[in-house]
């Protein structure tokens, strides 16, 4: 049964346009377009409150936030990270002249496998950069223990982990810094945007300087900073978007449940377990297409496309298989069997607030009928 309308893997939740107009009017009235204007300040406070974190510094996007987070902590040498992520995770290391050291992932959570971190540590290691993949919390306690034992920093790529809880608190409070992305494809978006969650005022101040060329005041530059500032238009949109975020996550939760029900008995299709409750934001719906399934992952991907369903193979290819990484010793297939297998089996199904039940059902039926 061919879908009339194409179904993409995600679609942003847009509030009614007339609700955004008053924000624009204020920007036009104030004539302050960026550099820490009122919406920027309001969004920082609103996010601290919503997320339950102490300090947050907004950014123009998540990638510049990652690059700046590494600068802020003066990370250098080697950093242990996961190959199973969006390519920006490792790119932020290369942009800082840091050598990524890839560690394999856990087959159930698809997050970095803490049991494999210690053997990857060398005298050059200065930090660990794990990813809360699909918003699933990493084993933050175990990672922190290793970091403490070896004197390493921990920077979480928390691009998927907006609003995710861990043991009753925000997962974003773990590690030295956590980095969010508010890209259009993420659960909470500001068109383009990102943020660094910081534990104390001093670190936030340093990050605020770094994202504004290193300026402390009109005549004082304390670091070779970058331009990473979020504009007033993006911050205003974030404030508006925040009003409906709980509703959006709730809607996604129902879609997640509907997929799990619909796919429960399909042989060879493995739904990645959700951390559940407040520990999930339902940002993605990844499934693994195993060998017992009649089609290969790519054949299923093509079959869905032929039916106007544009699922995505996140995260394929694996970061370690891209040309700028594949000659690193830790990029070898033999070092990363679990991640390579996941990258070859994964497919992320459409999930977004406007997705209708019958669209979810047509996806599950197509998968079940193969
Ligand atoms: C989206 C994403 C980023 C990059 O964020 P941008 O805001 O698009 O720059 C980084 N890491 C992960 C895991 C992501 O999914």
Short mmCIF file of C-alpha atoms and ligand atoms in Angstrom, two decimals:
data_model
loop_
_atom_site.label_atom_id
_atom_site.label_comp_id
_atom_site.label_asym_id
_atom_site.label_seq_id
_atom_site.Cartn_x
_atom_site.Cartn_y
_atom_site.Cartn_z
CA UNK A 1 0.00 0.00 0.00
CA UNK A 2 1.69 3.14 -1.24
CA UNK A 3 1.74 6.15 1.08
CA UNK A 4 0.35 9.28 -0.55
CA UNK A 5 2.57 11.61 1.41
CA UNK A 6 6.24 10.81 1.89
CA UNK A 7 7.07 9.88 5.47
CA UNK A 8 10.51 11.04 6.58
CA UNK A 9 12.49 9.77 9.53
CA UNK A 10 11.71 12.98 11.36
CA UNK A 11 9.85 16.23 10.93
CA UNK A 12 10.18 19.25 13.21
CA UNK A 13 7.31 20.22 15.49
CA UNK A 14 6.43 23.78 14.49
CA UNK A 15 4.16 25.88 16.71
CA UNK A 16 1.52 28.00 14.88
CA UNK A 17 3.28 30.83 13.07
CA UNK A 18 1.12 33.53 14.69
CA UNK A 19 2.49 32.49 18.09
CA UNK A 20 5.98 33.34 16.90
CA UNK A 21 5.10 36.77 15.55
CA UNK A 22 5.06 38.56 18.97
CA UNK A 23 8.61 37.32 19.61
CA UNK A 24 9.71 38.72 16.26
CA UNK A 25 7.95 42.00 17.06
CA UNK A 26 10.00 42.29 20.27
CA UNK A 27 13.24 41.69 18.39
CA UNK A 28 12.25 44.35 15.85
CA UNK A 29 11.38 46.75 18.71
CA UNK A 30 14.58 46.13 20.71
CA UNK A 31 16.86 45.97 17.68
CA UNK A 32 19.10 43.52 19.53
CA UNK A 33 19.67 40.58 17.24
CA UNK A 34 22.40 38.61 19.02
CA UNK A 35 25.23 38.87 21.61
CA UNK A 36 23.31 37.73 24.66
CA UNK A 37 20.04 39.60 24.19
CA UNK A 38 16.91 39.10 26.29
CA UNK A 39 15.71 35.91 24.59
CA UNK A 40 19.18 34.37 24.88
CA UNK A 41 19.18 35.07 28.62
CA UNK A 42 15.60 33.89 29.05
CA UNK A 43 16.23 30.65 27.18
CA UNK A 44 19.33 29.88 29.26
CA UNK A 45 17.31 30.26 32.50
CA UNK A 46 14.28 28.42 31.13
CA UNK A 47 16.43 25.48 30.01
CA UNK A 48 18.26 25.30 33.37
CA UNK A 49 14.88 25.06 35.05
CA UNK A 50 13.32 22.61 32.58
CA UNK A 51 16.34 20.32 32.39
CA UNK A 52 17.20 20.57 36.08
CA UNK A 53 20.79 21.70 35.54
CA UNK A 54 22.78 24.53 37.11
CA UNK A 55 24.39 26.38 34.21
CA UNK A 56 23.94 26.34 30.48
CA UNK A 57 25.63 28.25 27.67
CA UNK A 58 23.74 28.46 24.38
CA UNK A 59 25.49 27.91 21.05
CA UNK A 60 24.91 28.41 17.36
CA UNK A 61 24.96 24.62 16.88
CA UNK A 62 25.98 21.44 18.65
CA UNK A 63 29.19 20.90 16.69
CA UNK A 64 30.70 24.29 17.61
CA UNK A 65 29.60 23.55 21.19
CA UNK A 66 31.53 20.26 21.13
CA UNK A 67 34.62 21.95 19.67
CA UNK A 68 34.40 24.68 22.34
CA UNK A 69 33.79 22.24 25.20
CA UNK A 70 37.11 20.54 24.37
CA UNK A 71 38.82 23.95 24.26
CA UNK A 72 37.27 24.99 27.56
CA UNK A 73 38.77 21.97 29.33
CA UNK A 74 42.05 22.26 27.38
CA UNK A 75 41.74 18.67 26.22
CA UNK A 76 44.62 17.44 24.05
CA UNK A 77 46.47 14.26 23.03
CA UNK A 78 44.11 11.30 22.77
CA UNK A 79 40.42 11.06 23.59
CA UNK A 80 38.52 7.80 23.97
CA UNK A 81 35.23 7.84 22.09
CA UNK A 82 32.62 5.74 20.33
CA UNK A 83 32.58 5.13 16.58
CA UNK A 84 28.81 4.60 16.71
CA UNK A 85 27.58 8.19 16.50
CA UNK A 86 27.01 11.09 14.18
CA UNK A 87 30.29 12.10 12.56
CA UNK A 88 30.42 15.46 14.43
CA UNK A 89 31.48 13.64 17.62
CA UNK A 90 34.87 12.65 16.20
CA UNK A 91 35.15 15.70 13.94
CA UNK A 92 35.16 17.91 17.05
CA UNK A 93 38.28 16.03 18.18
CA UNK A 94 40.08 16.45 14.83
CA UNK A 95 39.25 20.18 14.85
CA UNK A 96 41.15 20.37 18.14
CA UNK A 97 44.12 18.38 16.85
CA UNK A 98 43.13 15.49 19.12
CA UNK A 99 43.53 11.82 18.15
CA UNK A 100 40.30 9.84 18.51
CA UNK A 101 40.71 6.42 20.11
CA UNK A 102 37.73 4.22 19.25
CA UNK A 103 36.30 1.77 21.75
CA UNK A 104 33.61 -0.76 20.87
CA UNK A 105 30.00 -0.46 22.00
CA UNK A 106 27.66 -2.49 24.16
CA UNK A 107 25.41 -4.71 21.97
CA UNK A 108 22.24 -3.89 23.95
CA UNK A 109 22.46 -0.12 24.54
CA UNK A 110 24.77 0.68 21.58
CA UNK A 111 26.63 3.06 23.92
CA UNK A 112 30.39 2.90 24.52
CA UNK A 113 31.22 -0.30 26.42
CA UNK A 114 32.75 0.79 29.75
CA UNK A 115 34.47 -2.59 30.13
CA UNK A 116 36.62 -1.76 27.09
CA UNK A 117 37.66 1.77 28.05
CA UNK A 118 40.49 0.99 30.47
CA UNK A 119 42.64 -1.00 28.05
CA UNK A 120 42.44 1.88 25.55
CA UNK A 121 43.99 4.39 27.98
CA UNK A 122 47.58 5.46 27.18
CA UNK A 123 49.85 8.14 28.69
CA UNK A 124 48.45 10.52 26.02
CA UNK A 125 44.81 10.02 27.02
CA UNK A 126 43.27 13.14 28.56
CA UNK A 127 39.53 12.60 28.25
CA UNK A 128 36.61 10.34 27.38
CA UNK A 129 33.88 11.51 25.00
CA UNK A 130 30.92 9.11 25.20
CA UNK A 131 27.55 9.61 23.48
CA UNK A 132 24.13 8.96 25.03
CA UNK A 133 23.16 7.22 21.81
CA UNK A 134 19.48 7.71 20.81
CA UNK A 135 19.09 9.39 24.23
CA UNK A 136 19.83 6.16 26.10
CA UNK A 137 21.90 7.09 29.19
CA UNK A 138 25.48 5.79 29.22
CA UNK A 139 26.74 3.88 32.24
CA UNK A 140 27.74 7.24 33.73
CA UNK A 141 28.80 5.89 37.13
CA UNK A 142 31.21 3.37 35.70
CA UNK A 143 32.62 5.88 33.23
CA UNK A 144 33.18 8.40 36.04
CA UNK A 145 34.99 5.79 38.16
CA UNK A 146 37.42 5.11 35.32
CA UNK A 147 37.89 8.84 34.67
CA UNK A 148 38.61 9.48 38.35
CA UNK A 149 41.06 6.61 38.59
CA UNK A 150 43.10 7.91 35.62
CA UNK A 151 42.54 11.65 36.03
CA UNK A 152 40.59 12.02 32.77
CA UNK A 153 37.94 14.58 31.82
CA UNK A 154 34.55 13.37 30.61
CA UNK A 155 32.65 15.30 27.96
CA UNK A 156 29.31 13.79 26.99
CA UNK A 157 27.99 14.26 23.50
CA UNK A 158 24.42 14.57 24.75
CA UNK A 159 23.00 15.69 21.39
CA UNK A 160 20.23 13.07 21.70
CA UNK A 161 19.65 13.36 25.44
CA UNK A 162 17.45 16.44 25.84
CA UNK A 163 15.35 16.03 29.00
CA UNK A 164 16.65 12.53 29.76
CA UNK A 165 16.77 11.60 33.45
CA UNK A 166 19.10 9.22 35.26
CA UNK A 167 18.48 8.08 38.84
CA UNK A 168 16.04 10.93 39.42
CA UNK A 169 18.30 13.73 38.14
CA UNK A 170 19.29 15.04 34.74
CA UNK A 171 21.70 12.82 32.83
CA UNK A 172 23.25 16.10 31.66
CA UNK A 173 24.75 16.71 35.12
CA UNK A 174 27.24 13.88 34.75
CA UNK A 175 30.80 14.26 33.55
CA UNK A 176 32.66 17.56 33.33
CA UNK A 177 30.49 18.93 30.52
CA UNK A 178 27.54 17.78 28.41
CA UNK A 179 26.80 19.08 24.93
CA UNK A 180 23.31 19.36 23.45
CA UNK A 181 22.21 19.90 19.85
CA UNK A 182 19.06 21.82 18.96
CA UNK A 183 19.29 21.06 15.25
CA UNK A 184 16.01 20.91 13.33
CA UNK A 185 16.06 17.10 13.45
CA UNK A 186 16.34 16.89 17.24
CA UNK A 187 13.54 16.50 19.83
CA UNK A 188 13.94 20.12 20.93
CA UNK A 189 15.03 22.45 18.14
CA UNK A 190 15.91 26.07 17.56
CA UNK A 191 16.32 25.57 13.76
CA UNK A 192 20.09 25.37 14.37
CA UNK A 193 21.42 25.50 17.90
CA UNK A 194 23.19 23.80 20.74
CA UNK A 195 24.35 24.24 24.31
CA UNK A 196 26.97 23.25 26.85
CA UNK A 197 25.75 22.20 30.28
CA UNK A 198 28.32 23.29 32.89
CA UNK A 199 28.67 22.41 36.57
CA UNK A 200 29.74 25.84 37.89
CA UNK A 201 29.63 29.57 37.18
CA UNK A 202 33.37 29.78 36.53
CA UNK A 203 33.26 27.19 33.75
CA UNK A 204 30.20 28.83 32.21
CA UNK A 205 31.98 32.20 32.21
CA UNK A 206 34.99 30.72 30.42
CA UNK A 207 32.70 29.07 27.87
CA UNK A 208 30.76 32.32 27.41
CA UNK A 209 34.06 34.08 26.65
CA UNK A 210 35.20 31.34 24.27
CA UNK A 211 32.00 31.48 22.22
CA UNK A 212 32.41 35.26 21.81
CA UNK A 213 35.96 35.44 20.34
CA UNK A 214 37.45 35.39 23.85
CA UNK A 215 36.10 38.86 24.70
CA UNK A 216 35.71 39.64 28.40
CA UNK A 217 34.96 43.31 27.83
CA UNK A 218 35.32 45.82 25.00
CA UNK A 219 39.11 45.79 25.08
CA UNK A 220 40.08 42.51 26.73
CA UNK A 221 40.49 39.22 24.85
CA UNK A 222 41.58 36.32 27.06
CA UNK A 223 41.57 33.38 24.64
CA UNK A 224 41.52 32.61 20.91
CA UNK A 225 37.76 32.20 21.00
CA UNK A 226 35.34 31.46 18.21
CA UNK A 227 31.96 32.85 17.20
CA UNK A 228 29.58 30.28 18.65
CA UNK A 229 26.76 32.56 19.80
CA UNK A 230 23.07 31.76 19.39
CA UNK A 231 21.04 34.56 17.78
CA UNK A 232 17.90 36.11 19.28
CA UNK A 233 15.65 34.58 16.62
CA UNK A 234 16.83 31.07 17.47
CA UNK A 235 16.58 31.71 21.22
CA UNK A 236 13.05 33.11 20.86
CA UNK A 237 12.00 30.06 18.87
CA UNK A 238 13.46 27.87 21.63
CA UNK A 239 11.35 29.63 24.26
CA UNK A 240 8.22 29.04 22.21
CA UNK A 241 9.14 25.43 21.47
CA UNK A 242 9.79 24.74 25.15
CA UNK A 243 6.10 25.38 25.91
CA UNK A 244 5.05 22.27 24.01
CA UNK A 245 8.03 20.00 24.61
CA UNK A 246 6.36 17.76 27.23
CA UNK A 247 3.43 17.19 24.91
CA UNK A 248 5.81 16.41 22.04
CA UNK A 249 7.75 13.83 24.08
CA UNK A 250 4.48 12.26 25.25
CA UNK A 251 3.29 11.92 21.64
CA UNK A 252 6.59 10.30 20.70
CA UNK A 253 6.23 7.88 23.58
CA UNK A 254 2.93 6.64 22.15
CA UNK A 255 4.50 6.14 18.72
CA UNK A 256 7.38 4.24 20.34
CA UNK A 257 4.86 1.95 22.08
CA UNK A 258 2.91 1.42 18.87
CA UNK A 259 6.04 0.35 16.99
CA UNK A 260 7.07 -2.01 19.79
CA UNK A 261 3.61 -3.63 19.78
CA UNK A 262 3.50 -3.87 15.99
CA UNK A 263 7.00 -5.34 15.66
CA UNK A 264 7.03 -7.56 18.75
CA UNK A 265 6.50 -10.79 16.82
CA UNK A 266 8.44 -10.02 13.67
CA UNK A 267 11.25 -12.55 13.48
CA UNK A 268 14.67 -10.97 12.98
CA UNK A 269 13.60 -7.44 13.94
CA UNK A 270 15.08 -6.35 17.24
CA UNK A 271 13.83 -3.10 18.77
CA UNK A 272 16.56 -1.44 20.85
CA UNK A 273 15.23 -1.53 24.43
CA UNK A 274 14.18 1.87 25.73
CA UNK A 275 15.51 3.05 29.08
CA UNK A 276 11.83 3.85 29.74
CA UNK A 277 10.07 6.40 31.93
CA UNK A 278 11.86 9.72 32.34
CA UNK A 279 15.06 8.07 31.13
CA UNK A 280 13.92 8.28 27.52
CA UNK A 281 12.88 11.10 25.21
CA UNK A 282 11.85 8.88 22.26
CA UNK A 283 14.00 10.91 19.91
CA UNK A 284 14.69 7.93 17.61
CA UNK A 285 13.20 4.53 16.94
CA UNK A 286 16.14 2.29 15.97
CA UNK A 287 15.64 -1.38 15.07
CA UNK A 288 18.27 -3.97 14.18
CA UNK A 289 17.57 -6.14 11.14
CA UNK A 290 19.07 -9.51 12.07
CA UNK A 291 20.02 -12.50 9.94
CA UNK A 292 16.70 -14.31 10.70
CA UNK A 293 14.83 -11.55 8.88
CA UNK A 294 14.05 -12.49 5.24
CA UNK A 295 15.51 -9.27 3.81
CA UNK A 296 18.87 -7.63 4.34
CA UNK A 297 18.86 -4.29 6.14
CA UNK A 298 19.53 -2.47 2.88
CA UNK A 299 16.78 -4.37 1.06
CA UNK A 300 14.32 -3.39 3.78
CA UNK A 301 15.54 0.21 3.64
CA UNK A 302 14.92 0.19 -0.12
CA UNK A 303 11.53 -1.48 0.24
CA UNK A 304 10.45 1.26 2.66
CA UNK A 305 11.72 3.93 0.25
CA UNK A 306 9.80 2.34 -2.60
CA UNK A 307 6.74 2.86 -0.44
CA UNK A 308 7.55 6.52 0.23
CA UNK A 309 8.90 5.83 3.72
CA UNK A 310 12.28 7.46 4.15
CA UNK A 311 13.82 5.68 7.13
CA UNK A 312 17.51 6.35 7.84
CA UNK A 313 20.48 4.13 8.57
CA UNK A 314 21.74 5.99 11.65
CA UNK A 315 24.67 5.30 12.25
CA UNK A 316 25.95 3.90 9.01
CA UNK A 317 28.67 4.20 7.86
CA UNK A 318 30.44 3.95 11.17
CA UNK A 319 32.61 7.01 11.95
CA UNK A 320 35.71 4.80 12.06
CA UNK A 321 35.08 3.76 8.45
CA UNK A 322 35.14 7.30 7.04
CA UNK A 323 38.35 8.14 5.14
CA UNK A 324 39.77 10.60 7.72
CA UNK A 325 39.50 7.94 10.47
CA UNK A 326 39.89 4.53 8.90
CA UNK A 327 43.68 4.40 9.09
CA UNK A 328 43.72 4.97 12.87
CA UNK A 329 44.84 1.78 14.64
CA UNK A 330 41.65 1.68 16.75
CA UNK A 331 39.45 1.98 13.64
CA UNK A 332 40.24 -1.62 12.65
CA UNK A 333 37.22 -3.88 12.20
CA UNK A 334 38.76 -6.36 14.65
CA UNK A 335 38.66 -3.67 17.38
CA UNK A 336 35.03 -2.74 16.71
CA UNK A 337 33.04 -5.89 15.84
CA UNK A 338 29.90 -4.88 17.76
CA UNK A 339 29.77 -1.36 16.34
CA UNK A 340 30.33 -2.61 12.78
CA UNK A 341 27.57 -5.19 13.18
CA UNK A 342 25.15 -2.58 14.55
CA UNK A 343 25.98 -0.14 11.75
CA UNK A 344 25.21 -2.87 9.20
CA UNK A 345 21.91 -3.87 10.83
CA UNK A 346 20.39 -0.62 12.08
CA UNK A 347 17.52 1.30 10.61
CA UNK A 348 15.81 4.24 12.32
CA UNK A 349 12.07 4.31 11.67
CA UNK A 350 10.07 7.55 11.33
CA UNK A 351 9.14 9.17 14.64
CA UNK A 352 7.78 12.70 15.06
CA UNK A 353 4.78 14.38 16.61
CA UNK A 354 2.73 14.71 13.40
CA UNK A 355 3.13 11.02 12.53
CA UNK A 356 -0.33 9.39 12.39
CA UNK A 357 -1.17 5.99 13.86
CA UNK A 358 -2.04 4.60 10.44
CA UNK A 359 1.33 5.74 9.11
CA UNK A 360 3.04 3.87 11.96
CA UNK A 361 0.89 0.86 11.16
CA UNK A 362 1.76 0.94 7.48
CA UNK A 363 5.47 0.95 8.40
CA UNK A 364 5.10 -2.03 10.74
CA UNK A 365 2.93 -3.89 8.20
CA UNK A 366 5.49 -3.39 5.45
CA UNK A 367 8.20 -4.73 7.75
CA UNK A 368 6.08 -7.64 8.96
CA UNK A 369 5.03 -8.72 5.44
CA UNK A 370 8.52 -9.11 4.01
C1 LIG B 1 23.13 16.21 15.76
C2 LIG B 1 24.36 15.69 16.40
C3 LIG B 1 25.52 16.46 16.58
C4 LIG B 1 25.72 17.79 15.90
O1 LIG B 1 24.85 18.77 16.27
P1 LIG B 1 24.58 20.00 15.29
O2 LIG B 1 23.71 20.89 16.14
O3 LIG B 1 23.87 19.48 14.08
O4 LIG B 1 25.88 20.63 14.97
C5 LIG B 1 26.57 15.94 17.31
N1 LIG B 1 26.52 14.70 17.82
C6 LIG B 1 25.43 13.91 17.66
C7 LIG B 1 25.45 12.56 18.27
C8 LIG B 1 24.34 14.36 16.92
O5 LIG B 1 23.29 13.55 16.72
#
